[in-house]
JSON list of C-alpha atoms in Angstrom, two decimals:
[
{"chain": "K", "resi": 1431, "resn": "THR", "atom": "CA", "xyz": [-18.42, -7.47, -7.49]},
{"chain": "K", "resi": 1432, "resn": "ILE", "atom": "CA", "xyz": [-16.00, -6.85, -10.23]},
{"chain": "K", "resi": 1433, "resn": "ASP", "atom": "CA", "xyz": [-15.86, -2.97, -10.13]},
{"chain": "K", "resi": 1434, "resn": "ILE", "atom": "CA", "xyz": [-15.58, -0.82, -7.10]},
{"chain": "K", "resi": 1435, "resn": "ALA", "atom": "CA", "xyz": [-18.90, 0.38, -5.62]},
{"chain": "K", "resi": 1436, "resn": "LEU", "atom": "CA", "xyz": [-19.26, 3.31, -3.26]},
{"chain": "K", "resi": 1437, "resn": "TRP", "atom": "CA", "xyz": [-22.00, 3.52, -0.82]},
{"chain": "K", "resi": 1438, "resn": "LYS", "atom": "CA", "xyz": [-22.62, 5.79, 2.18]},
{"chain": "K", "resi": 1439, "resn": "PHE", "atom": "CA", "xyz": [-24.42, 5.41, 5.50]},
{"chain": "K", "resi": 1440, "resn": "GLU", "atom": "CA", "xyz": [-24.30, 7.37, 8.70]},
{"chain": "K", "resi": 1441, "resn": "THR", "atom": "CA", "xyz": [-24.39, 6.30, 12.35]},
{"chain": "K", "resi": 1442, "resn": "GLU", "atom": "CA", "xyz": [-25.05, 8.68, 15.30]},
{"chain": "K", "resi": 1443, "resn": "LYS", "atom": "CA", "xyz": [-21.18, 9.17, 15.45]},
{"chain": "K", "resi": 1444, "resn": "TYR", "atom": "CA", "xyz": [-19.67, 8.88, 11.96]},
{"chain": "K", "resi": 1445, "resn": "TYR", "atom": "CA", "xyz": [-20.29, 9.20, 8.22]},
{"chain": "K", "resi": 1446, "resn": "PHE", "atom": "CA", "xyz": [-19.08, 6.24, 6.38]},
{"chain": "K", "resi": 1447, "resn": "THR", "atom": "CA", "xyz": [-18.35, 5.43, 2.83]},
{"chain": "K", "resi": 1448, "resn": "ILE", "atom": "CA", "xyz": [-18.32, 1.87, 1.92]},
{"chain": "K", "resi": 1449, "resn": "ILE", "atom": "CA", "xyz": [-15.90, 0.87, -0.76]},
{"chain": "K", "resi": 1450, "resn": "ASP", "atom": "CA", "xyz": [-17.01, -2.64, -1.82]},
{"chain": "K", "resi": 1451, "resn": "ALA", "atom": "CA", "xyz": [-13.87, -3.88, -3.49]},
{"chain": "K", "resi": 1452, "resn": "PRO", "atom": "CA", "xyz": [-13.85, -7.16, -5.37]},
{"chain": "K", "resi": 1453, "resn": "GLY", "atom": "CA", "xyz": [-12.57, -10.15, -3.35]},
{"chain": "K", "resi": 1454, "resn": "HIS", "atom": "CA", "xyz": [-11.95, -12.52, -6.27]},
{"chain": "K", "resi": 1455, "resn": "ARG", "atom": "CA", "xyz": [-8.29, -13.09, -7.21]},
{"chain": "K", "resi": 1456, "resn": "ASP", "atom": "CA", "xyz": [-8.84, -12.30, -10.95]},
{"chain": "K", "resi": 1457, "resn": "PHE", "atom": "CA", "xyz": [-9.85, -8.72, -9.93]},
{"chain": "K", "resi": 1458, "resn": "ILE", "atom": "CA", "xyz": [-7.01, -8.02, -7.59]},
{"chain": "K", "resi": 1459, "resn": "LYS", "atom": "CA", "xyz": [-6.05, -4.71, -9.45]},
{"chain": "K", "resi": 1460, "resn": "ASN", "atom": "CA", "xyz": [-9.49, -3.23, -8.54]},
{"chain": "K", "resi": 1461, "resn": "MET", "atom": "CA", "xyz": [-9.06, -4.62, -5.02]},
{"chain": "K", "resi": 1462, "resn": "ILE", "atom": "CA", "xyz": [-5.84, -2.73, -4.59]},
{"chain": "K", "resi": 1463, "resn": "THR", "atom": "CA", "xyz": [-7.44, 0.45, -5.94]},
{"chain": "K", "resi": 1464, "resn": "GLY", "atom": "CA", "xyz": [-10.36, 0.12, -3.47]},
{"chain": "K", "resi": 1465, "resn": "THR", "atom": "CA", "xyz": [-8.27, -0.85, -0.47]},
{"chain": "K", "resi": 1466, "resn": "SER", "atom": "CA", "xyz": [-5.73, 1.77, -0.92]},
{"chain": "K", "resi": 1467, "resn": "GLN", "atom": "CA", "xyz": [-8.42, 4.46, -0.28]},
{"chain": "K", "resi": 1468, "resn": "ALA", "atom": "CA", "xyz": [-9.85, 2.93, 2.99]},
{"chain": "K", "resi": 1469, "resn": "ASP", "atom": "CA", "xyz": [-9.25, 4.00, 6.54]},
{"chain": "K", "resi": 1470, "resn": "CYS", "atom": "CA", "xyz": [-10.58, 0.71, 7.92]},
{"chain": "K", "resi": 1471, "resn": "ALA", "atom": "CA", "xyz": [-11.16, -2.91, 6.67]},
{"chain": "K", "resi": 1472, "resn": "LEU", "atom": "CA", "xyz": [-13.84, -5.26, 7.45]},
{"chain": "K", "resi": 1473, "resn": "LEU", "atom": "CA", "xyz": [-12.37, -8.71, 6.97]},
{"chain": "K", "resi": 1474, "resn": "VAL", "atom": "CA", "xyz": [-15.65, -10.77, 6.49]},
{"chain": "K", "resi": 1475, "resn": "VAL", "atom": "CA", "xyz": [-15.09, -14.60, 7.08]},
{"chain": "K", "resi": 1476, "resn": "ALA", "atom": "CA", "xyz": [-17.79, -17.19, 6.79]},
{"chain": "K", "resi": 1477, "resn": "ALA", "atom": "CA", "xyz": [-18.51, -19.41, 9.70]},
{"chain": "K", "resi": 1478, "resn": "THR", "atom": "CA", "xyz": [-20.03, -22.15, 7.59]},
{"chain": "K", "resi": 1479, "resn": "ALA", "atom": "CA", "xyz": [-18.21, -25.61, 7.98]},
{"chain": "K", "resi": 1480, "resn": "GLY", "atom": "CA", "xyz": [-15.63, -25.87, 5.26]},
{"chain": "K", "resi": 1481, "resn": "GLU", "atom": "CA", "xyz": [-16.06, -22.27, 4.04]},
{"chain": "K", "resi": 1482, "resn": "PHE", "atom": "CA", "xyz": [-13.73, -20.69, 6.58]},
{"chain": "K", "resi": 1483, "resn": "GLU", "atom": "CA", "xyz": [-11.33, -23.56, 6.03]},
{"chain": "K", "resi": 1484, "resn": "ALA", "atom": "CA", "xyz": [-11.35, -22.78, 2.28]},
{"chain": "K", "resi": 1485, "resn": "GLY", "atom": "CA", "xyz": [-10.65, -19.16, 2.81]},
{"chain": "K", "resi": 1486, "resn": "ILE", "atom": "CA", "xyz": [-7.49, -19.84, 4.88]},
{"chain": "K", "resi": 1487, "resn": "SER", "atom": "CA", "xyz": [-6.28, -22.62, 2.60]},
{"chain": "K", "resi": 1488, "resn": "GLY", "atom": "CA", "xyz": [-3.46, -22.14, 0.16]},
{"chain": "K", "resi": 1489, "resn": "GLU", "atom": "CA", "xyz": [-5.93, -21.19, -2.68]},
{"chain": "K", "resi": 1490, "resn": "GLY", "atom": "CA", "xyz": [-8.06, -19.02, -0.36]},
{"chain": "K", "resi": 1491, "resn": "GLN", "atom": "CA", "xyz": [-8.07, -15.22, -0.10]},
{"chain": "K", "resi": 1492, "resn": "THR", "atom": "CA", "xyz": [-8.57, -14.47, 3.57]},
{"chain": "K", "resi": 1493, "resn": "ASN", "atom": "CA", "xyz": [-4.79, -14.17, 4.26]},
{"chain": "K", "resi": 1494, "resn": "GLU", "atom": "CA", "xyz": [-4.12, -12.41, 1.06]},
{"chain": "K", "resi": 1495, "resn": "HIS", "atom": "CA", "xyz": [-6.68, -9.66, 1.68]},
{"chain": "K", "resi": 1496, "resn": "ALA", "atom": "CA", "xyz": [-5.51, -9.06, 5.24]},
{"chain": "K", "resi": 1497, "resn": "LEU", "atom": "CA", "xyz": [-1.81, -8.74, 3.96]},
{"chain": "K", "resi": 1498, "resn": "LEU", "atom": "CA", "xyz": [-2.99, -6.46, 1.19]},
{"chain": "K", "resi": 1499, "resn": "ALA", "atom": "CA", "xyz": [-4.94, -4.13, 3.45]},
{"chain": "K", "resi": 1500, "resn": "TYR", "atom": "CA", "xyz": [-1.85, -3.91, 5.97]},
{"chain": "K", "resi": 1501, "resn": "THR", "atom": "CA", "xyz": [0.54, -3.32, 3.11]},
{"chain": "K", "resi": 1502, "resn": "LEU", "atom": "CA", "xyz": [-1.72, -0.44, 1.71]},
{"chain": "K", "resi": 1503, "resn": "GLY", "atom": "CA", "xyz": [-1.71, 1.24, 5.05]},
{"chain": "K", "resi": 1504, "resn": "VAL", "atom": "CA", "xyz": [-5.09, 0.15, 6.41]},
{"chain": "K", "resi": 1505, "resn": "LYS", "atom": "CA", "xyz": [-4.19, -0.32, 10.10]},
{"chain": "K", "resi": 1506, "resn": "GLN", "atom": "CA", "xyz": [-7.72, -0.61, 11.66]},
{"chain": "K", "resi": 1507, "resn": "VAL", "atom": "CA", "xyz": [-9.48, -3.98, 10.99]},
{"chain": "K", "resi": 1508, "resn": "ILE", "atom": "CA", "xyz": [-12.75, -5.46, 12.10]},
{"chain": "K", "resi": 1509, "resn": "LEU", "atom": "CA", "xyz": [-13.10, -9.21, 11.79]},
{"chain": "K", "resi": 1510, "resn": "VAL", "atom": "CA", "xyz": [-16.69, -10.07, 10.96]},
{"chain": "K", "resi": 1511, "resn": "VAL", "atom": "CA", "xyz": [-17.53, -13.64, 11.28]},
{"chain": "K", "resi": 1512, "resn": "ASN", "atom": "CA", "xyz": [-20.74, -13.97, 9.12]},
{"chain": "K", "resi": 1513, "resn": "LYS", "atom": "CA", "xyz": [-23.19, -16.82, 8.64]},
{"chain": "K", "resi": 1514, "resn": "MET", "atom": "CA", "xyz": [-23.33, -17.52, 12.30]},
{"chain": "K", "resi": 1515, "resn": "ASP", "atom": "CA", "xyz": [-26.78, -19.14, 11.69]},
{"chain": "K", "resi": 1516, "resn": "GLN", "atom": "CA", "xyz": [-25.20, -21.97, 9.88]},
{"chain": "K", "resi": 1517, "resn": "PRO", "atom": "CA", "xyz": [-24.89, -25.22, 12.00]},
{"chain": "K", "resi": 1518, "resn": "ASN", "atom": "CA", "xyz": [-21.51, -26.35, 13.30]},
{"chain": "K", "resi": 1519, "resn": "GLN", "atom": "CA", "xyz": [-20.38, -29.30, 15.31]},
{"chain": "K", "resi": 1520, "resn": "ASP", "atom": "CA", "xyz": [-20.23, -28.46, 19.03]},
{"chain": "K", "resi": 1521, "resn": "PRO", "atom": "CA", "xyz": [-16.84, -29.89, 20.26]},
{"chain": "K", "resi": 1522, "resn": "LYS", "atom": "CA", "xyz": [-18.26, -30.69, 23.73]},
{"chain": "K", "resi": 1523, "resn": "THR", "atom": "CA", "xyz": [-21.43, -32.52, 22.76]},
{"chain": "K", "resi": 1524, "resn": "GLY", "atom": "CA", "xyz": [-20.72, -33.44, 19.10]},
{"chain": "K", "resi": 1525, "resn": "GLU", "atom": "CA", "xyz": [-24.08, -32.18, 17.91]},
{"chain": "K", "resi": 1526, "resn": "ASN", "atom": "CA", "xyz": [-24.65, -29.66, 15.12]},
{"chain": "K", "resi": 1527, "resn": "LYS", "atom": "CA", "xyz": [-25.91, -26.30, 16.34]},
{"chain": "K", "resi": 1528, "resn": "PRO", "atom": "CA", "xyz": [-26.34, -22.82, 14.78]},
{"chain": "K", "resi": 1529, "resn": "PHE", "atom": "CA", "xyz": [-24.88, -19.73, 16.44]},
{"chain": "K", "resi": 1530, "resn": "LEU", "atom": "CA", "xyz": [-22.24, -21.73, 18.15]},
{"chain": "K", "resi": 1531, "resn": "GLY", "atom": "CA", "xyz": [-19.70, -19.69, 20.29]},
{"chain": "K", "resi": 1532, "resn": "ALA", "atom": "CA", "xyz": [-17.11, -22.31, 19.92]},
{"chain": "K", "resi": 1533, "resn": "ARG", "atom": "CA", "xyz": [-17.01, -21.95, 16.18]},
{"chain": "K", "resi": 1534, "resn": "PHE", "atom": "CA", "xyz": [-16.67, -18.09, 16.51]},
{"chain": "K", "resi": 1535, "resn": "ASP", "atom": "CA", "xyz": [-13.72, -18.52, 18.97]},
{"chain": "K", "resi": 1536, "resn": "GLU", "atom": "CA", "xyz": [-12.00, -21.07, 16.67]},
{"chain": "K", "resi": 1537, "resn": "ILE", "atom": "CA", "xyz": [-12.12, -18.73, 13.81]},
{"chain": "K", "resi": 1538, "resn": "LYS", "atom": "CA", "xyz": [-11.20, -15.64, 15.82]},
{"chain": "K", "resi": 1539, "resn": "ASP", "atom": "CA", "xyz": [-8.15, -17.36, 17.37]},
{"chain": "K", "resi": 1540, "resn": "ASN", "atom": "CA", "xyz": [-7.07, -18.68, 13.95]},
{"chain": "K", "resi": 1541, "resn": "VAL", "atom": "CA", "xyz": [-7.39, -15.25, 12.09]},
{"chain": "K", "resi": 1542, "resn": "PHE", "atom": "CA", "xyz": [-5.91, -13.46, 14.97]},
{"chain": "K", "resi": 1543, "resn": "ILE", "atom": "CA", "xyz": [-2.62, -15.48, 14.66]},
{"chain": "K", "resi": 1544, "resn": "ARG", "atom": "CA", "xyz": [-2.51, -14.65, 10.98]},
{"chain": "K", "resi": 1545, "resn": "LEU", "atom": "CA", "xyz": [-3.16, -10.92, 11.60]},
{"chain": "K", "resi": 1546, "resn": "LYS", "atom": "CA", "xyz": [-0.39, -10.90, 14.19]},
{"chain": "K", "resi": 1547, "resn": "LYS", "atom": "CA", "xyz": [2.01, -12.47, 11.82]},
{"chain": "K", "resi": 1548, "resn": "ILE", "atom": "CA", "xyz": [1.16, -9.94, 9.18]},
{"chain": "K", "resi": 1549, "resn": "GLY", "atom": "CA", "xyz": [1.92, -7.08, 11.70]},
{"chain": "K", "resi": 1550, "resn": "TYR", "atom": "CA", "xyz": [-1.36, -6.03, 13.06]},
{"chain": "K", "resi": 1551, "resn": "ASN", "atom": "CA", "xyz": [-1.69, -4.95, 16.63]},
{"chain": "K", "resi": 1552, "resn": "LEU", "atom": "CA", "xyz": [-4.32, -7.26, 18.00]},
{"chain": "K", "resi": 1553, "resn": "GLU", "atom": "CA", "xyz": [-5.37, -4.87, 20.83]},
{"chain": "K", "resi": 1554, "resn": "LYS", "atom": "CA", "xyz": [-6.75, -2.63, 17.99]},
{"chain": "K", "resi": 1555, "resn": "VAL", "atom": "CA", "xyz": [-8.53, -5.38, 16.18]},
{"chain": "K", "resi": 1556, "resn": "GLN", "atom": "CA", "xyz": [-12.18, -5.96, 16.99]},
{"chain": "K", "resi": 1557, "resn": "ALA", "atom": "CA", "xyz": [-14.02, -9.35, 16.18]},
{"chain": "K", "resi": 1558, "resn": "VAL", "atom": "CA", "xyz": [-17.74, -9.57, 15.90]},
{"chain": "K", "resi": 1559, "resn": "PRO", "atom": "CA", "xyz": [-20.03, -12.52, 15.15]},
{"chain": "K", "resi": 1560, "resn": "ILE", "atom": "CA", "xyz": [-22.99, -11.76, 12.93]},
{"chain": "K", "resi": 1561, "resn": "SER", "atom": "CA", "xyz": [-25.62, -13.34, 10.63]},
{"chain": "K", "resi": 1562, "resn": "GLY", "atom": "CA", "xyz": [-26.02, -10.79, 7.83]},
{"chain": "K", "resi": 1563, "resn": "PHE", "atom": "CA", "xyz": [-28.89, -12.90, 6.37]},
{"chain": "K", "resi": 1564, "resn": "HIS", "atom": "CA", "xyz": [-31.00, -12.87, 9.54]},
{"chain": "K", "resi": 1565, "resn": "GLY", "atom": "CA", "xyz": [-29.60, -9.63, 10.89]},
{"chain": "K", "resi": 1566, "resn": "ASP", "atom": "CA", "xyz": [-28.14, -11.00, 14.16]},
{"chain": "K", "resi": 1567, "resn": "ASN", "atom": "CA", "xyz": [-25.90, -8.75, 16.07]},
{"chain": "K", "resi": 1568, "resn": "MET", "atom": "CA", "xyz": [-25.69, -6.14, 13.12]},
{"chain": "K", "resi": 1569, "resn": "LEU", "atom": "CA", "xyz": [-27.57, -3.34, 14.91]},
{"chain": "K", "resi": 1570, "resn": "GLU", "atom": "CA", "xyz": [-28.66, -4.71, 18.22]},
{"chain": "K", "resi": 1571, "resn": "PRO", "atom": "CA", "xyz": [-27.59, -7.69, 20.31]},
{"chain": "K", "resi": 1572, "resn": "SER", "atom": "CA", "xyz": [-28.97, -11.11, 19.19]},
{"chain": "K", "resi": 1573, "resn": "ALA", "atom": "CA", "xyz": [-31.02, -13.35, 21.55]},
{"chain": "K", "resi": 1574, "resn": "ASN", "atom": "CA", "xyz": [-29.39, -16.17, 19.50]},
{"chain": "K", "resi": 1575, "resn": "MET", "atom": "CA", "xyz": [-25.97, -15.51, 20.80]},
{"chain": "K", "resi": 1576, "resn": "PRO", "atom": "CA", "xyz": [-26.39, -14.86, 24.62]},
{"chain": "K", "resi": 1577, "resn": "TRP", "atom": "CA", "xyz": [-22.68, -15.93, 24.91]},
{"chain": "K", "resi": 1578, "resn": "TRP", "atom": "CA", "xyz": [-21.53, -12.87, 23.06]},
{"chain": "K", "resi": 1579, "resn": "LYS", "atom": "CA", "xyz": [-20.75, -9.92, 25.32]},
{"chain": "K", "resi": 1580, "resn": "GLY", "atom": "CA", "xyz": [-18.89, -7.66, 22.88]},
{"chain": "K", "resi": 1581, "resn": "PRO", "atom": "CA", "xyz": [-20.28, -5.05, 20.53]},
{"chain": "K", "resi": 1582, "resn": "THR", "atom": "CA", "xyz": [-22.60, -5.26, 17.64]},
{"chain": "K", "resi": 1583, "resn": "LEU", "atom": "CA", "xyz": [-21.26, -4.62, 14.20]},
{"chain": "K", "resi": 1584, "resn": "LEU", "atom": "CA", "xyz": [-22.64, -1.11, 14.38]},
{"chain": "K", "resi": 1585, "resn": "GLY", "atom": "CA", "xyz": [-20.95, -0.70, 17.83]},
{"chain": "K", "resi": 1586, "resn": "ALA", "atom": "CA", "xyz": [-17.54, -1.99, 16.36]},
{"chain": "K", "resi": 1587, "resn": "LEU", "atom": "CA", "xyz": [-17.86, 0.61, 13.61]},
{"chain": "K", "resi": 1588, "resn": "ASN", "atom": "CA", "xyz": [-18.47, 3.43, 16.18]},
{"chain": "K", "resi": 1589, "resn": "ASN", "atom": "CA", "xyz": [-15.44, 2.21, 18.15]},
{"chain": "K", "resi": 1590, "resn": "LEU", "atom": "CA", "xyz": [-13.09, 3.06, 15.09]},
{"chain": "K", "resi": 1591, "resn": "GLU", "atom": "CA", "xyz": [-10.70, 6.03, 15.41]},
{"chain": "K", "resi": 1592, "resn": "VAL", "atom": "CA", "xyz": [-10.78, 8.65, 12.75]},
{"chain": "K", "resi": 1593, "resn": "PRO", "atom": "CA", "xyz": [-7.24, 9.15, 11.28]},
{"chain": "K", "resi": 1594, "resn": "LYS", "atom": "CA", "xyz": [-5.64, 12.59, 11.24]},
{"chain": "K", "resi": 1595, "resn": "ARG", "atom": "CA", "xyz": [-6.48, 14.38, 8.00]},
{"chain": "K", "resi": 1596, "resn": "PRO", "atom": "CA", "xyz": [-3.65, 16.24, 6.42]},
{"chain": "K", "resi": 1597, "resn": "VAL", "atom": "CA", "xyz": [-5.67, 19.36, 5.34]},
{"chain": "K", "resi": 1598, "resn": "ASP", "atom": "CA", "xyz": [-2.55, 21.72, 5.55]},
{"chain": "K", "resi": 1599, "resn": "LYS", "atom": "CA", "xyz": [-0.49, 19.73, 3.00]},
{"chain": "K", "resi": 1600, "resn": "PRO", "atom": "CA", "xyz": [-0.64, 20.38, -0.88]},
{"chain": "K", "resi": 1601, "resn": "LEU", "atom": "CA", "xyz": [-3.43, 18.83, -2.83]},
{"chain": "K", "resi": 1602, "resn": "ARG", "atom": "CA", "xyz": [-2.89, 15.25, -3.89]},
{"chain": "K", "resi": 1603, "resn": "LEU", "atom": "CA", "xyz": [-5.84, 13.18, -5.34]},
{"chain": "K", "resi": 1604, "resn": "PRO", "atom": "CA", "xyz": [-5.02, 9.93, -7.24]},
{"chain": "K", "resi": 1605, "resn": "ILE", "atom": "CA", "xyz": [-7.55, 9.37, -10.10]},
{"chain": "K", "resi": 1606, "resn": "GLN", "atom": "CA", "xyz": [-9.47, 6.03, -9.68]},
{"chain": "K", "resi": 1607, "resn": "ASP", "atom": "CA", "xyz": [-11.70, 6.32, -12.61]},
{"chain": "K", "resi": 1608, "resn": "VAL", "atom": "CA", "xyz": [-12.78, 8.79, -15.33]},
{"chain": "K", "resi": 1609, "resn": "PHE", "atom": "CA", "xyz": [-16.42, 9.16, -16.66]},
{"chain": "K", "resi": 1610, "resn": "LYS", "atom": "CA", "xyz": [-17.96, 11.09, -19.40]},
{"chain": "K", "resi": 1611, "resn": "ILE", "atom": "CA", "xyz": [-21.41, 12.43, -18.11]},
{"chain": "K", "resi": 1612, "resn": "GLY", "atom": "CA", "xyz": [-23.78, 13.80, -20.63]},
{"chain": "K", "resi": 1613, "resn": "GLY", "atom": "CA", "xyz": [-24.50, 17.44, -20.11]},
{"chain": "K", "resi": 1614, "resn": "ILE", "atom": "CA", "xyz": [-21.62, 17.94, -17.70]},
{"chain": "K", "resi": 1615, "resn": "GLY", "atom": "CA", "xyz": [-18.49, 16.51, -19.43]},
{"chain": "K", "resi": 1616, "resn": "THR", "atom": "CA", "xyz": [-15.34, 14.77, -18.10]},
{"chain": "K", "resi": 1617, "resn": "VAL", "atom": "CA", "xyz": [-15.68, 13.68, -14.41]},
{"chain": "K", "resi": 1618, "resn": "PRO", "atom": "CA", "xyz": [-12.61, 12.16, -12.82]},
{"chain": "K", "resi": 1619, "resn": "VAL", "atom": "CA", "xyz": [-13.28, 10.17, -9.56]},
{"chain": "K", "resi": 1620, "resn": "GLY", "atom": "CA", "xyz": [-10.87, 9.59, -6.63]},
{"chain": "K", "resi": 1621, "resn": "ARG", "atom": "CA", "xyz": [-10.17, 10.09, -2.98]},
{"chain": "K", "resi": 1622, "resn": "VAL", "atom": "CA", "xyz": [-8.57, 13.29, -1.66]},
{"chain": "K", "resi": 1623, "resn": "GLU", "atom": "CA", "xyz": [-5.41, 12.04, 0.10]},
{"chain": "K", "resi": 1624, "resn": "THR", "atom": "CA", "xyz": [-4.01, 15.43, 1.22]},
{"chain": "K", "resi": 1625, "resn": "GLY", "atom": "CA", "xyz": [-5.00, 19.05, 0.82]},
{"chain": "K", "resi": 1626, "resn": "ILE", "atom": "CA", "xyz": [-8.31, 20.62, -0.19]},
{"chain": "K", "resi": 1627, "resn": "LEU", "atom": "CA", "xyz": [-10.23, 20.57, -3.54]},
{"chain": "K", "resi": 1628, "resn": "ARG", "atom": "CA", "xyz": [-12.72, 23.31, -4.41]},
{"chain": "K", "resi": 1629, "resn": "PRO", "atom": "CA", "xyz": [-14.95, 24.36, -7.24]},
{"chain": "K", "resi": 1630, "resn": "GLY", "atom": "CA", "xyz": [-13.13, 27.20, -9.11]},
{"chain": "K", "resi": 1631, "resn": "GLN", "atom": "CA", "xyz": [-9.65, 25.96, -8.23]},
{"chain": "K", "resi": 1632, "resn": "VAL", "atom": "CA", "xyz": [-6.92, 25.46, -10.93]},
{"chain": "K", "resi": 1633, "resn": "ILE", "atom": "CA", "xyz": [-5.33, 22.07, -10.76]},
{"chain": "K", "resi": 1634, "resn": "THR", "atom": "CA", "xyz": [-2.48, 20.34, -12.54]},
{"chain": "K", "resi": 1635, "resn": "ILE", "atom": "CA", "xyz": [-2.69, 16.58, -13.55]},
{"chain": "K", "resi": 1636, "resn": "ALA", "atom": "CA", "xyz": [0.51, 14.69, -13.40]},
{"chain": "K", "resi": 1637, "resn": "PRO", "atom": "CA", "xyz": [2.26, 13.07, -15.26]},
{"chain": "K", "resi": 1638, "resn": "ALA", "atom": "CA", "xyz": [0.51, 14.49, -18.39]},
{"chain": "K", "resi": 1639, "resn": "ASN", "atom": "CA", "xyz": [0.97, 18.07, -17.00]},
{"chain": "K", "resi": 1640, "resn": "LEU", "atom": "CA", "xyz": [-2.43, 19.12, -17.93]},
{"chain": "K", "resi": 1641, "resn": "SER", "atom": "CA", "xyz": [-3.74, 22.27, -16.20]},
{"chain": "K", "resi": 1642, "resn": "THR", "atom": "CA", "xyz": [-7.45, 22.92, -15.91]},
{"chain": "K", "resi": 1643, "resn": "GLU", "atom": "CA", "xyz": [-10.16, 24.51, -13.72]},
{"chain": "K", "resi": 1644, "resn": "VAL", "atom": "CA", "xyz": [-12.51, 22.48, -11.54]},
{"chain": "K", "resi": 1645, "resn": "LYS", "atom": "CA", "xyz": [-16.06, 23.34, -12.38]},
{"chain": "K", "resi": 1646, "resn": "SER", "atom": "CA", "xyz": [-17.77, 21.36, -9.67]},
{"chain": "K", "resi": 1647, "resn": "VAL", "atom": "CA", "xyz": [-17.14, 18.82, -6.95]},
{"chain": "K", "resi": 1648, "resn": "GLU", "atom": "CA", "xyz": [-19.59, 16.08, -5.83]},
{"chain": "K", "resi": 1649, "resn": "MET", "atom": "CA", "xyz": [-19.77, 13.33, -3.30]},
{"chain": "K", "resi": 1650, "resn": "HIS", "atom": "CA", "xyz": [-22.52, 10.77, -3.58]},
{"chain": "K", "resi": 1651, "resn": "HIS", "atom": "CA", "xyz": [-24.37, 13.08, -6.07]},
{"chain": "K", "resi": 1652, "resn": "THR", "atom": "CA", "xyz": [-24.17, 16.05, -3.55]},
{"chain": "K", "resi": 1653, "resn": "ALA", "atom": "CA", "xyz": [-22.43, 19.14, -4.53]},
{"chain": "K", "resi": 1654, "resn": "LEU", "atom": "CA", "xyz": [-19.66, 20.13, -2.08]},
{"chain": "K", "resi": 1655, "resn": "GLU", "atom": "CA", "xyz": [-18.07, 23.62, -1.35]},
{"chain": "K", "resi": 1656, "resn": "GLN", "atom": "CA", "xyz": [-14.82, 21.66, -0.64]},
{"chain": "K", "resi": 1657, "resn": "ALA", "atom": "CA", "xyz": [-13.45, 18.17, -0.41]},
{"chain": "K", "resi": 1658, "resn": "THR", "atom": "CA", "xyz": [-11.02, 17.16, 2.30]},
{"chain": "K", "resi": 1659, "resn": "PRO", "atom": "CA", "xyz": [-8.75, 14.18, 2.89]},
{"chain": "K", "resi": 1660, "resn": "GLY", "atom": "CA", "xyz": [-10.72, 10.90, 3.02]},
{"chain": "K", "resi": 1661, "resn": "ASP", "atom": "CA", "xyz": [-13.60, 12.20, 0.74]},
{"chain": "K", "resi": 1662, "resn": "ASN", "atom": "CA", "xyz": [-14.29, 10.04, -2.35]},
{"chain": "K", "resi": 1663, "resn": "VAL", "atom": "CA", "xyz": [-15.38, 12.65, -4.79]},
{"chain": "K", "resi": 1664, "resn": "GLY", "atom": "CA", "xyz": [-16.19, 13.13, -8.50]},
{"chain": "K", "resi": 1665, "resn": "PHE", "atom": "CA", "xyz": [-15.24, 16.48, -10.07]},
{"chain": "K", "resi": 1666, "resn": "ASN", "atom": "CA", "xyz": [-15.89, 18.13, -13.42]},
{"chain": "K", "resi": 1667, "resn": "VAL", "atom": "CA", "xyz": [-12.95, 19.50, -15.30]},
{"chain": "K", "resi": 1668, "resn": "LYS", "atom": "CA", "xyz": [-12.97, 21.91, -18.30]},
{"chain": "K", "resi": 1669, "resn": "ASN", "atom": "CA", "xyz": [-11.56, 21.27, -21.70]},
{"chain": "K", "resi": 1670, "resn": "ILE", "atom": "CA", "xyz": [-10.04, 17.74, -20.97]},
{"chain": "K", "resi": 1671, "resn": "ALA", "atom": "CA", "xyz": [-11.23, 14.76, -22.77]},
{"chain": "K", "resi": 1672, "resn": "VAL", "atom": "CA", "xyz": [-11.78, 11.41, -21.03]},
{"chain": "K", "resi": 1673, "resn": "LYS", "atom": "CA", "xyz": [-9.15, 9.70, -23.08]},
{"chain": "K", "resi": 1674, "resn": "ASP", "atom": "CA", "xyz": [-6.47, 12.10, -21.81]},
{"chain": "K", "resi": 1675, "resn": "LEU", "atom": "CA", "xyz": [-6.98, 10.88, -18.25]},
{"chain": "K", "resi": 1676, "resn": "LYS", "atom": "CA", "xyz": [-6.09, 7.46, -16.92]},
{"chain": "K", "resi": 1677, "resn": "ARG", "atom": "CA", "xyz": [-6.34, 5.66, -13.63]},
{"chain": "K", "resi": 1678, "resn": "GLY", "atom": "CA", "xyz": [-3.47, 6.47, -11.43]},
{"chain": "K", "resi": 1679, "resn": "PHE", "atom": "CA", "xyz": [-2.82, 10.07, -12.63]},
{"chain": "K", "resi": 1680, "resn": "VAL", "atom": "CA", "xyz": [-2.50, 12.31, -9.70]},
{"chain": "K", "resi": 1681, "resn": "VAL", "atom": "CA", "xyz": [-4.19, 15.75, -9.25]},
{"chain": "K", "resi": 1682, "resn": "GLY", "atom": "CA", "xyz": [-2.32, 18.55, -7.54]},
{"chain": "K", "resi": 1683, "resn": "ASP", "atom": "CA", "xyz": [-2.40, 22.38, -7.08]},
{"chain": "K", "resi": 1684, "resn": "SER", "atom": "CA", "xyz": [-1.23, 24.38, -9.97]}
]
């Protein structure tokens, strides 16, 4: 992943937007854009022998991502230990086994120390072992991990707390990207941070000081009557060229 992908899914409790930000160090700018819009971070760590160790080494990205998320205000974290299907050496017997509880504990303890140093409250941090490839402990408990008594990944997501949404404040929407869509026109995209964005509303875009009317507001290709804080939306603006808008411009009320 180089660019930022937005996907949605719903559980019986919440409506989620996944912001898949790039993890590679060369694309850290996009990563910051994506992470700054998130309410929660899933810190995914590989249980494969050597892979986790690479992630926490000096060149690795595990620490940096956690620090970046914390700095950008993402206070809820789920530590997801993936690839549990890969064999690891059992410290008791010395044999290589998949779905090893000891490996999960080793990784969890190691990462939790790092998260605590960064400033996270560990009581709020959930840790979940999964195998994404085989689907273990994603939606339902896995027979391969009878030692695991905690939640599934889905359960951990449902345990999250929804942050308070500042609807009563003035509109602020930092622009993340701008598209030109045939037959529609200029469509800036971003996340409503505060206030409400509605079709028909007159907005001003800083710092260029451009005023314009919002023609329509969409989220995941569905038209909205209004967008509230936390919504990642695209909106069509009148009489403004794509080249006049840049990432980082902020939309406000007129």
